[in-house]
JSON list of C-alpha atoms in Angstrom, two decimals:
[
{"chain": "U", "resi": 1, "resn": "MET", "atom": "CA", "xyz": [0.00, 0.00, 0.00]},
{"chain": "U", "resi": 2, "resn": "SER", "atom": "CA", "xyz": [1.32, 3.35, -0.86]},
{"chain": "U", "resi": 3, "resn": "THR", "atom": "CA", "xyz": [2.07, 6.02, 1.66]},
{"chain": "U", "resi": 4, "resn": "VAL", "atom": "CA", "xyz": [-0.70, 8.28, 0.41]},
{"chain": "U", "resi": 5, "resn": "ARG", "atom": "CA", "xyz": [-3.33, 5.57, 0.74]},
{"chain": "U", "resi": 6, "resn": "ARG", "atom": "CA", "xyz": [-2.28, 4.76, 4.31]},
{"chain": "U", "resi": 7, "resn": "ALA", "atom": "CA", "xyz": [-2.63, 8.37, 5.29]},
{"chain": "U", "resi": 8, "resn": "VAL", "atom": "CA", "xyz": [-6.19, 8.50, 3.94]},
{"chain": "U", "resi": 9, "resn": "VAL", "atom": "CA", "xyz": [-7.22, 5.40, 5.90]},
{"chain": "U", "resi": 10, "resn": "VAL", "atom": "CA", "xyz": [-5.74, 6.77, 9.14]},
{"chain": "U", "resi": 11, "resn": "LEU", "atom": "CA", "xyz": [-7.53, 10.11, 8.74]},
{"chain": "U", "resi": 12, "resn": "THR", "atom": "CA", "xyz": [-10.83, 8.35, 8.10]},
{"chain": "U", "resi": 13, "resn": "VAL", "atom": "CA", "xyz": [-10.56, 6.25, 11.28]},
{"chain": "U", "resi": 14, "resn": "VAL", "atom": "CA", "xyz": [-9.57, 9.28, 13.40]},
{"chain": "U", "resi": 15, "resn": "SER", "atom": "CA", "xyz": [-12.51, 11.28, 12.08]},
{"chain": "U", "resi": 16, "resn": "ALA", "atom": "CA", "xyz": [-14.91, 8.48, 12.91]},
{"chain": "U", "resi": 17, "resn": "PHE", "atom": "CA", "xyz": [-13.69, 8.29, 16.52]},
{"chain": "U", "resi": 18, "resn": "ALA", "atom": "CA", "xyz": [-13.89, 12.05, 16.87]},
{"chain": "U", "resi": 19, "resn": "LEU", "atom": "CA", "xyz": [-17.50, 12.16, 15.71]},
{"chain": "U", "resi": 20, "resn": "THR", "atom": "CA", "xyz": [-18.41, 9.33, 18.02]},
{"chain": "U", "resi": 21, "resn": "ALA", "atom": "CA", "xyz": [-16.83, 11.03, 21.08]},
{"chain": "U", "resi": 22, "resn": "CYS", "atom": "CA", "xyz": [-18.23, 14.54, 20.44]},
{"chain": "U", "resi": 23, "resn": "GLY", "atom": "CA", "xyz": [-21.73, 13.84, 19.12]},
{"chain": "U", "resi": 24, "resn": "PRO", "atom": "CA", "xyz": [-24.64, 13.85, 21.67]},
{"chain": "U", "resi": 25, "resn": "THR", "atom": "CA", "xyz": [-26.28, 10.59, 22.36]},
{"chain": "U", "resi": 26, "resn": "GLU", "atom": "CA", "xyz": [-30.02, 10.14, 22.31]},
{"chain": "U", "resi": 27, "resn": "ASP", "atom": "CA", "xyz": [-29.98, 9.90, 26.09]},
{"chain": "U", "resi": 28, "resn": "ASP", "atom": "CA", "xyz": [-28.04, 13.17, 26.42]},
{"chain": "U", "resi": 29, "resn": "ALA", "atom": "CA", "xyz": [-30.40, 14.99, 24.05]},
{"chain": "U", "resi": 30, "resn": "SER", "atom": "CA", "xyz": [-33.39, 14.16, 26.26]},
{"chain": "U", "resi": 31, "resn": "GLY", "atom": "CA", "xyz": [-31.68, 15.71, 29.29]},
{"chain": "U", "resi": 32, "resn": "GLY", "atom": "CA", "xyz": [-31.00, 12.47, 31.14]},
{"chain": "U", "resi": 33, "resn": "ALA", "atom": "CA", "xyz": [-31.76, 8.81, 31.29]},
{"chain": "U", "resi": 34, "resn": "PRO", "atom": "CA", "xyz": [-35.26, 8.03, 30.01]},
{"chain": "U", "resi": 35, "resn": "ALA", "atom": "CA", "xyz": [-37.79, 6.88, 32.58]},
{"chain": "U", "resi": 36, "resn": "THR", "atom": "CA", "xyz": [-38.61, 3.26, 32.41]},
{"chain": "U", "resi": 37, "resn": "PRO", "atom": "CA", "xyz": [-42.28, 2.23, 31.99]},
{"chain": "U", "resi": 38, "resn": "ALA", "atom": "CA", "xyz": [-42.16, 0.44, 35.34]},
{"chain": "U", "resi": 39, "resn": "ALA", "atom": "CA", "xyz": [-41.13, 3.62, 37.19]},
{"chain": "U", "resi": 40, "resn": "SER", "atom": "CA", "xyz": [-43.85, 5.70, 35.51]},
{"chain": "U", "resi": 41, "resn": "ALA", "atom": "CA", "xyz": [-46.49, 3.13, 36.35]},
{"chain": "U", "resi": 42, "resn": "SER", "atom": "CA", "xyz": [-45.33, 3.01, 39.98]},
{"chain": "U", "resi": 43, "resn": "LYS", "atom": "CA", "xyz": [-45.69, 6.78, 40.38]},
{"chain": "U", "resi": 44, "resn": "SER", "atom": "CA", "xyz": [-49.14, 6.99, 38.79]},
{"chain": "U", "resi": 45, "resn": "ALA", "atom": "CA", "xyz": [-50.46, 4.01, 40.79]},
{"chain": "U", "resi": 46, "resn": "LYS", "atom": "CA", "xyz": [-49.66, 5.59, 44.22]},
{"chain": "U", "resi": 47, "resn": "PRO", "atom": "CA", "xyz": [-53.02, 6.16, 46.03]},
{"chain": "U", "resi": 48, "resn": "SER", "atom": "CA", "xyz": [-53.89, 9.67, 47.23]},
{"chain": "U", "resi": 49, "resn": "LYS", "atom": "CA", "xyz": [-54.31, 10.27, 51.00]},
{"chain": "U", "resi": 50, "resn": "PRO", "atom": "CA", "xyz": [-58.02, 10.30, 51.96]},
{"chain": "U", "resi": 51, "resn": "SER", "atom": "CA", "xyz": [-59.32, 13.59, 53.37]},
{"chain": "U", "resi": 52, "resn": "ALA", "atom": "CA", "xyz": [-60.42, 13.65, 57.04]},
{"chain": "U", "resi": 53, "resn": "PRO", "atom": "CA", "xyz": [-64.21, 13.56, 57.60]},
{"chain": "U", "resi": 54, "resn": "SER", "atom": "CA", "xyz": [-65.78, 16.91, 58.53]},
{"chain": "U", "resi": 55, "resn": "LYS", "atom": "CA", "xyz": [-66.59, 17.43, 62.23]},
{"chain": "U", "resi": 56, "resn": "PRO", "atom": "CA", "xyz": [-70.35, 17.56, 62.89]},
{"chain": "U", "resi": 57, "resn": "SER", "atom": "CA", "xyz": [-71.60, 20.91, 64.20]},
{"chain": "U", "resi": 58, "resn": "ALA", "atom": "CA", "xyz": [-72.85, 21.07, 67.81]},
{"chain": "U", "resi": 59, "resn": "PRO", "atom": "CA", "xyz": [-76.65, 21.38, 68.24]},
{"chain": "U", "resi": 60, "resn": "SER", "atom": "CA", "xyz": [-78.00, 24.80, 69.15]},
{"chain": "U", "resi": 61, "resn": "THR", "atom": "CA", "xyz": [-78.78, 25.35, 72.85]},
{"chain": "U", "resi": 62, "resn": "THR", "atom": "CA", "xyz": [-81.05, 28.35, 72.23]},
{"chain": "U", "resi": 63, "resn": "PRO", "atom": "CA", "xyz": [-84.66, 27.32, 73.03]},
{"chain": "U", "resi": 64, "resn": "SER", "atom": "CA", "xyz": [-87.12, 27.64, 70.20]},
{"chain": "U", "resi": 65, "resn": "GLY", "atom": "CA", "xyz": [-89.39, 30.63, 70.63]},
{"chain": "U", "resi": 66, "resn": "ALA", "atom": "CA", "xyz": [-86.74, 32.65, 72.54]},
{"chain": "U", "resi": 67, "resn": "ALA", "atom": "CA", "xyz": [-84.22, 34.82, 70.75]},
{"chain": "U", "resi": 68, "resn": "ALA", "atom": "CA", "xyz": [-80.59, 34.56, 71.76]},
{"chain": "U", "resi": 69, "resn": "GLY", "atom": "CA", "xyz": [-80.00, 36.86, 74.69]},
{"chain": "U", "resi": 70, "resn": "GLY", "atom": "CA", "xyz": [-83.72, 37.60, 75.00]},
{"chain": "U", "resi": 71, "resn": "SER", "atom": "CA", "xyz": [-86.26, 37.03, 77.73]},
{"chain": "U", "resi": 72, "resn": "SER", "atom": "CA", "xyz": [-89.62, 35.30, 77.80]},
{"chain": "U", "resi": 73, "resn": "GLY", "atom": "CA", "xyz": [-90.95, 37.83, 80.31]},
{"chain": "U", "resi": 74, "resn": "GLY", "atom": "CA", "xyz": [-92.09, 41.42, 79.81]},
{"chain": "U", "resi": 75, "resn": "ASP", "atom": "CA", "xyz": [-90.06, 44.27, 78.33]},
{"chain": "U", "resi": 76, "resn": "ASP", "atom": "CA", "xyz": [-88.37, 44.88, 81.67]},
{"chain": "U", "resi": 77, "resn": "GLY", "atom": "CA", "xyz": [-87.54, 41.19, 82.15]},
{"chain": "U", "resi": 78, "resn": "SER", "atom": "CA", "xyz": [-90.05, 40.66, 84.94]},
{"chain": "U", "resi": 79, "resn": "SER", "atom": "CA", "xyz": [-93.01, 38.32, 84.78]},
{"chain": "U", "resi": 80, "resn": "ALA", "atom": "CA", "xyz": [-96.50, 39.77, 85.04]},
{"chain": "U", "resi": 81, "resn": "ASP", "atom": "CA", "xyz": [-98.50, 39.20, 88.28]},
{"chain": "U", "resi": 82, "resn": "TYR", "atom": "CA", "xyz": [-101.91, 38.91, 86.65]},
{"chain": "U", "resi": 83, "resn": "ASP", "atom": "CA", "xyz": [-102.84, 35.65, 88.41]},
{"chain": "U", "resi": 84, "resn": "VAL", "atom": "CA", "xyz": [-103.11, 37.30, 91.86]},
{"chain": "U", "resi": 85, "resn": "PHE", "atom": "CA", "xyz": [-106.78, 38.22, 92.37]},
{"chain": "U", "resi": 86, "resn": "PRO", "atom": "CA", "xyz": [-108.29, 40.68, 94.86]},
{"chain": "U", "resi": 87, "resn": "CYS", "atom": "CA", "xyz": [-108.98, 39.32, 98.34]},
{"chain": "U", "resi": 88, "resn": "SER", "atom": "CA", "xyz": [-112.62, 38.76, 99.23]},
{"chain": "U", "resi": 89, "resn": "THR", "atom": "CA", "xyz": [-114.17, 37.90, 102.57]},
{"chain": "U", "resi": 90, "resn": "TYR", "atom": "CA", "xyz": [-113.91, 34.23, 101.55]},
{"chain": "U", "resi": 91, "resn": "ASP", "atom": "CA", "xyz": [-110.10, 34.53, 101.54]},
{"chain": "U", "resi": 92, "resn": "VAL", "atom": "CA", "xyz": [-109.47, 36.24, 104.90]},
{"chain": "U", "resi": 93, "resn": "THR", "atom": "CA", "xyz": [-110.17, 36.26, 108.62]},
{"chain": "U", "resi": 94, "resn": "PHE", "atom": "CA", "xyz": [-111.14, 39.57, 110.24]},
{"chain": "U", "resi": 95, "resn": "THR", "atom": "CA", "xyz": [-110.68, 41.17, 113.68]},
{"chain": "U", "resi": 96, "resn": "ALA", "atom": "CA", "xyz": [-111.15, 44.64, 115.16]},
{"chain": "U", "resi": 97, "resn": "SER", "atom": "CA", "xyz": [-109.39, 45.79, 118.33]},
{"chain": "U", "resi": 98, "resn": "LEU", "atom": "CA", "xyz": [-109.75, 49.03, 120.28]},
{"chain": "U", "resi": 99, "resn": "ALA", "atom": "CA", "xyz": [-106.73, 51.24, 119.57]},
{"chain": "U", "resi": 100, "resn": "GLU", "atom": "CA", "xyz": [-107.68, 54.62, 121.08]},
{"chain": "U", "resi": 101, "resn": "PRO", "atom": "CA", "xyz": [-110.31, 54.62, 123.86]},
{"chain": "U", "resi": 102, "resn": "THR", "atom": "CA", "xyz": [-110.81, 58.39, 123.93]},
{"chain": "U", "resi": 103, "resn": "THR", "atom": "CA", "xyz": [-111.87, 58.46, 120.29]},
{"chain": "U", "resi": 104, "resn": "SER", "atom": "CA", "xyz": [-113.08, 54.86, 120.14]},
{"chain": "U", "resi": 105, "resn": "SER", "atom": "CA", "xyz": [-110.80, 54.20, 117.16]},
{"chain": "U", "resi": 106, "resn": "TYR", "atom": "CA", "xyz": [-110.23, 50.62, 116.09]},
{"chain": "U", "resi": 107, "resn": "LEU", "atom": "CA", "xyz": [-107.47, 48.72, 114.35]},
{"chain": "U", "resi": 108, "resn": "LEU", "atom": "CA", "xyz": [-108.89, 46.45, 111.66]},
{"chain": "U", "resi": 109, "resn": "LYS", "atom": "CA", "xyz": [-106.93, 43.39, 110.61]},
{"chain": "U", "resi": 110, "resn": "VAL", "atom": "CA", "xyz": [-107.38, 40.80, 107.85]},
{"chain": "U", "resi": 111, "resn": "THR", "atom": "CA", "xyz": [-105.21, 37.70, 107.37]},
{"chain": "U", "resi": 112, "resn": "ASN", "atom": "CA", "xyz": [-105.03, 35.57, 104.26]},
{"chain": "U", "resi": 113, "resn": "LYS", "atom": "CA", "xyz": [-106.33, 32.15, 105.31]},
{"chain": "U", "resi": 114, "resn": "GLY", "atom": "CA", "xyz": [-106.05, 30.57, 101.87]},
{"chain": "U", "resi": 115, "resn": "THR", "atom": "CA", "xyz": [-103.30, 28.71, 100.06]},
{"chain": "U", "resi": 116, "resn": "LYS", "atom": "CA", "xyz": [-102.74, 31.33, 97.33]},
{"chain": "U", "resi": 117, "resn": "ALA", "atom": "CA", "xyz": [-101.74, 34.98, 97.39]},
{"chain": "U", "resi": 118, "resn": "CYS", "atom": "CA", "xyz": [-104.40, 37.68, 96.98]},
{"chain": "U", "resi": 119, "resn": "ARG", "atom": "CA", "xyz": [-104.40, 41.48, 96.91]},
{"chain": "U", "resi": 120, "resn": "ALA", "atom": "CA", "xyz": [-106.01, 43.72, 99.55]},
{"chain": "U", "resi": 121, "resn": "LEU", "atom": "CA", "xyz": [-107.44, 46.47, 97.35]},
{"chain": "U", "resi": 122, "resn": "GLY", "atom": "CA", "xyz": [-108.26, 50.00, 98.38]},
{"chain": "U", "resi": 123, "resn": "HIS", "atom": "CA", "xyz": [-110.23, 50.61, 101.57]},
{"chain": "U", "resi": 124, "resn": "PRO", "atom": "CA", "xyz": [-112.33, 48.15, 103.58]},
{"chain": "U", "resi": 125, "resn": "ILE", "atom": "CA", "xyz": [-116.07, 48.70, 103.30]},
{"chain": "U", "resi": 126, "resn": "VAL", "atom": "CA", "xyz": [-117.28, 49.15, 106.88]},
{"chain": "U", "resi": 127, "resn": "THR", "atom": "CA", "xyz": [-120.88, 49.41, 108.06]},
{"chain": "U", "resi": 128, "resn": "PHE", "atom": "CA", "xyz": [-122.10, 50.03, 111.64]},
{"chain": "U", "resi": 129, "resn": "GLY", "atom": "CA", "xyz": [-124.53, 47.56, 113.19]},
{"chain": "U", "resi": 130, "resn": "ASP", "atom": "CA", "xyz": [-128.04, 48.22, 111.98]},
{"chain": "U", "resi": 131, "resn": "LEU", "atom": "CA", "xyz": [-127.30, 51.78, 110.89]},
{"chain": "U", "resi": 132, "resn": "ASP", "atom": "CA", "xyz": [-127.48, 52.86, 107.28]},
{"chain": "U", "resi": 133, "resn": "GLY", "atom": "CA", "xyz": [-124.41, 54.09, 105.53]},
{"chain": "U", "resi": 134, "resn": "GLN", "atom": "CA", "xyz": [-120.74, 53.22, 105.84]},
{"chain": "U", "resi": 135, "resn": "ALA", "atom": "CA", "xyz": [-117.44, 54.73, 106.94]},
{"chain": "U", "resi": 136, "resn": "THR", "atom": "CA", "xyz": [-115.99, 57.29, 104.59]},
{"chain": "U", "resi": 137, "resn": "GLU", "atom": "CA", "xyz": [-112.60, 56.68, 102.98]},
{"chain": "U", "resi": 138, "resn": "ARG", "atom": "CA", "xyz": [-109.59, 58.45, 104.48]},
{"chain": "U", "resi": 139, "resn": "GLY", "atom": "CA", "xyz": [-106.28, 58.68, 102.61]},
{"chain": "U", "resi": 140, "resn": "GLU", "atom": "CA", "xyz": [-105.44, 57.67, 99.05]},
{"chain": "U", "resi": 141, "resn": "ALA", "atom": "CA", "xyz": [-105.23, 53.99, 98.16]},
{"chain": "U", "resi": 142, "resn": "PRO", "atom": "CA", "xyz": [-102.70, 52.64, 95.62]},
{"chain": "U", "resi": 143, "resn": "GLY", "atom": "CA", "xyz": [-103.90, 51.42, 92.24]},
{"chain": "U", "resi": 144, "resn": "ILE", "atom": "CA", "xyz": [-104.67, 47.78, 91.62]},
{"chain": "U", "resi": 145, "resn": "GLU", "atom": "CA", "xyz": [-101.17, 47.15, 90.21]},
{"chain": "U", "resi": 146, "resn": "ASP", "atom": "CA", "xyz": [-99.58, 48.37, 93.47]},
{"chain": "U", "resi": 147, "resn": "ALA", "atom": "CA", "xyz": [-102.18, 47.05, 95.89]},
{"chain": "U", "resi": 148, "resn": "LEU", "atom": "CA", "xyz": [-100.91, 45.19, 98.94]},
{"chain": "U", "resi": 149, "resn": "ARG", "atom": "CA", "xyz": [-100.17, 41.54, 98.14]},
{"chain": "U", "resi": 150, "resn": "LEU", "atom": "CA", "xyz": [-100.92, 39.02, 100.88]},
{"chain": "U", "resi": 151, "resn": "GLU", "atom": "CA", "xyz": [-99.21, 35.66, 100.77]},
{"chain": "U", "resi": 152, "resn": "PRO", "atom": "CA", "xyz": [-100.90, 32.86, 102.74]},
{"chain": "U", "resi": 153, "resn": "GLY", "atom": "CA", "xyz": [-100.75, 33.78, 106.45]},
{"chain": "U", "resi": 154, "resn": "GLU", "atom": "CA", "xyz": [-99.84, 37.44, 105.85]},
{"chain": "U", "resi": 155, "resn": "THR", "atom": "CA", "xyz": [-101.84, 40.34, 107.34]},
{"chain": "U", "resi": 156, "resn": "ALA", "atom": "CA", "xyz": [-103.07, 43.76, 106.26]},
{"chain": "U", "resi": 157, "resn": "TYR", "atom": "CA", "xyz": [-104.21, 46.58, 108.55]},
{"chain": "U", "resi": 158, "resn": "ALA", "atom": "CA", "xyz": [-106.61, 49.54, 108.38]},
{"chain": "U", "resi": 159, "resn": "GLY", "atom": "CA", "xyz": [-107.57, 52.20, 110.92]},
{"chain": "U", "resi": 160, "resn": "LEU", "atom": "CA", "xyz": [-111.22, 52.94, 111.72]},
{"chain": "U", "resi": 161, "resn": "MET", "atom": "CA", "xyz": [-111.62, 56.36, 113.32]},
{"chain": "U", "resi": 162, "resn": "GLY", "atom": "CA", "xyz": [-114.34, 56.73, 115.92]},
{"chain": "U", "resi": 163, "resn": "GLY", "atom": "CA", "xyz": [-115.49, 60.00, 117.49]},
{"chain": "U", "resi": 164, "resn": "ALA", "atom": "CA", "xyz": [-116.39, 61.70, 120.73]},
{"chain": "U", "resi": 165, "resn": "ASP", "atom": "CA", "xyz": [-120.04, 61.75, 121.71]},
{"chain": "U", "resi": 166, "resn": "ASP", "atom": "CA", "xyz": [-121.38, 65.02, 120.35]},
{"chain": "U", "resi": 167, "resn": "GLY", "atom": "CA", "xyz": [-125.03, 64.21, 120.88]},
{"chain": "U", "resi": 168, "resn": "LYS", "atom": "CA", "xyz": [-125.63, 63.84, 117.14]},
{"chain": "U", "resi": 169, "resn": "GLY", "atom": "CA", "xyz": [-124.90, 60.17, 116.75]},
{"chain": "U", "resi": 170, "resn": "THR", "atom": "CA", "xyz": [-125.28, 56.85, 118.44]},
{"chain": "U", "resi": 171, "resn": "THR", "atom": "CA", "xyz": [-123.21, 53.96, 119.74]},
{"chain": "U", "resi": 172, "resn": "VAL", "atom": "CA", "xyz": [-123.01, 50.50, 118.18]},
{"chain": "U", "resi": 173, "resn": "ASP", "atom": "CA", "xyz": [-121.55, 47.26, 119.47]},
{"chain": "U", "resi": 174, "resn": "SER", "atom": "CA", "xyz": [-120.46, 45.71, 116.18]},
{"chain": "U", "resi": 175, "resn": "ILE", "atom": "CA", "xyz": [-119.31, 46.45, 112.67]},
{"chain": "U", "resi": 176, "resn": "ALA", "atom": "CA", "xyz": [-119.39, 44.48, 109.43]},
{"chain": "U", "resi": 177, "resn": "MET", "atom": "CA", "xyz": [-116.69, 44.49, 106.78]},
{"chain": "U", "resi": 178, "resn": "THR", "atom": "CA", "xyz": [-116.43, 43.47, 103.14]},
{"chain": "U", "resi": 179, "resn": "MET", "atom": "CA", "xyz": [-113.40, 43.71, 100.87]},
{"chain": "U", "resi": 180, "resn": "ASN", "atom": "CA", "xyz": [-113.08, 45.91, 97.81]},
{"chain": "U", "resi": 181, "resn": "THR", "atom": "CA", "xyz": [-112.82, 43.54, 94.82]},
{"chain": "U", "resi": 182, "resn": "GLU", "atom": "CA", "xyz": [-113.62, 46.04, 92.04]},
{"chain": "U", "resi": 183, "resn": "SER", "atom": "CA", "xyz": [-116.19, 43.54, 90.82]},
{"chain": "U", "resi": 184, "resn": "ASP", "atom": "CA", "xyz": [-119.78, 42.50, 91.44]},
{"chain": "U", "resi": 185, "resn": "LEU", "atom": "CA", "xyz": [-118.71, 39.47, 93.48]},
{"chain": "U", "resi": 186, "resn": "GLU", "atom": "CA", "xyz": [-121.21, 38.85, 96.27]},
{"chain": "U", "resi": 187, "resn": "GLN", "atom": "CA", "xyz": [-119.49, 38.52, 99.65]},
{"chain": "U", "resi": 188, "resn": "THR", "atom": "CA", "xyz": [-120.61, 37.45, 103.06]},
{"chain": "U", "resi": 189, "resn": "PRO", "atom": "CA", "xyz": [-119.78, 40.34, 105.44]},
{"chain": "U", "resi": 190, "resn": "LEU", "atom": "CA", "xyz": [-117.36, 39.54, 108.28]},
{"chain": "U", "resi": 191, "resn": "THR", "atom": "CA", "xyz": [-118.34, 40.97, 111.66]},
{"chain": "U", "resi": 192, "resn": "ALA", "atom": "CA", "xyz": [-116.40, 42.06, 114.75]},
{"chain": "U", "resi": 193, "resn": "THR", "atom": "CA", "xyz": [-117.49, 43.42, 118.12]},
{"chain": "U", "resi": 194, "resn": "THR", "atom": "CA", "xyz": [-116.83, 47.12, 118.82]},
{"chain": "U", "resi": 195, "resn": "PRO", "atom": "CA", "xyz": [-118.18, 47.97, 122.30]},
{"chain": "U", "resi": 196, "resn": "ALA", "atom": "CA", "xyz": [-119.46, 51.54, 122.57]},
{"chain": "U", "resi": 197, "resn": "LEU", "atom": "CA", "xyz": [-118.23, 52.61, 119.14]},
{"chain": "U", "resi": 198, "resn": "TYR", "atom": "CA", "xyz": [-119.65, 56.07, 118.63]},
{"chain": "U", "resi": 199, "resn": "VAL", "atom": "CA", "xyz": [-121.01, 56.68, 115.16]},
{"chain": "U", "resi": 200, "resn": "SER", "atom": "CA", "xyz": [-121.72, 60.22, 114.06]},
{"chain": "U", "resi": 201, "resn": "PRO", "atom": "CA", "xyz": [-122.14, 61.78, 110.62]},
{"chain": "U", "resi": 202, "resn": "ASP", "atom": "CA", "xyz": [-118.86, 62.96, 109.03]},
{"chain": "U", "resi": 203, "resn": "ILE", "atom": "CA", "xyz": [-116.78, 61.55, 111.90]},
{"chain": "U", "resi": 204, "resn": "ASN", "atom": "CA", "xyz": [-116.17, 57.90, 111.16]},
{"chain": "U", "resi": 205, "resn": "SER", "atom": "CA", "xyz": [-113.63, 57.15, 108.45]},
{"chain": "U", "resi": 206, "resn": "VAL", "atom": "CA", "xyz": [-111.34, 54.29, 107.48]},
{"chain": "U", "resi": 207, "resn": "THR", "atom": "CA", "xyz": [-107.85, 54.14, 105.96]},
{"chain": "U", "resi": 208, "resn": "PRO", "atom": "CA", "xyz": [-106.72, 51.95, 103.03]},
{"chain": "U", "resi": 209, "resn": "TRP", "atom": "CA", "xyz": [-105.12, 48.59, 103.74]},
{"chain": "U", "resi": 210, "resn": "VAL", "atom": "CA", "xyz": [-101.44, 48.88, 104.66]},
{"chain": "U", "resi": 211, "resn": "ASN", "atom": "CA", "xyz": [-98.80, 46.39, 105.80]},
{"chain": "U", "resi": 212, "resn": "ASN", "atom": "CA", "xyz": [-98.31, 47.63, 109.40]},
{"chain": "U", "resi": 213, "resn": "ALA", "atom": "CA", "xyz": [-100.50, 48.74, 112.31]},
{"chain": "U", "resi": 214, "resn": "GLU", "atom": "CA", "xyz": [-98.62, 52.00, 113.00]},
{"chain": "U", "resi": 215, "resn": "ASP", "atom": "CA", "xyz": [-99.31, 53.40, 109.55]},
{"chain": "U", "resi": 216, "resn": "ALA", "atom": "CA", "xyz": [-102.93, 52.26, 109.71]},
{"chain": "U", "resi": 217, "resn": "LEU", "atom": "CA", "xyz": [-103.52, 54.33, 112.86]},
{"chain": "U", "resi": 218, "resn": "SER", "atom": "CA", "xyz": [-101.55, 57.41, 111.78]},
{"chain": "U", "resi": 219, "resn": "LEU", "atom": "CA", "xyz": [-102.95, 58.07, 108.31]}
]
């Protein structure tokens, strides 16, 4: 083989090696080793983590029919007292005791003998023995909403003013009393003895029911 031919063969071999060493492989062109099908399948088959169940909400403790923060009573938060009726003579016991001998004034007393509260309204209605007419009212009585409430066993007082003998009247030995009920309820009068009570026109008067004897005799 001639020298020129050998040189051509050598150059051809060198060029082939150079191209093989410098040229990018298919793996290099893709940026790295290709993923195998097994690896891809493993990643896609991994199950997702289940989400936690939602926590049930607590039941409301606000009663139906009552707004939150509200009240079932009146506007001022207090319950109405409409179930307490006026006292009648069927609800009370009655006594009269001499309080001032010189004027023959008497202390009247009623006590709730029932099992429920009642209200002593206004003034007692007092009549004198067999005489016509009744004692006049002395002092202002509270309205029905503020009338004295008597629980079972509690007592109310009123003062009956007598008078000195002026020759115009007469004496009686008993009085009868009915309660003010602001209704047409028929009552059986309750009686009490009042020895030598002098009854004269425009003299005898009675106070409203109050909760103590001192006020009853000073009004």
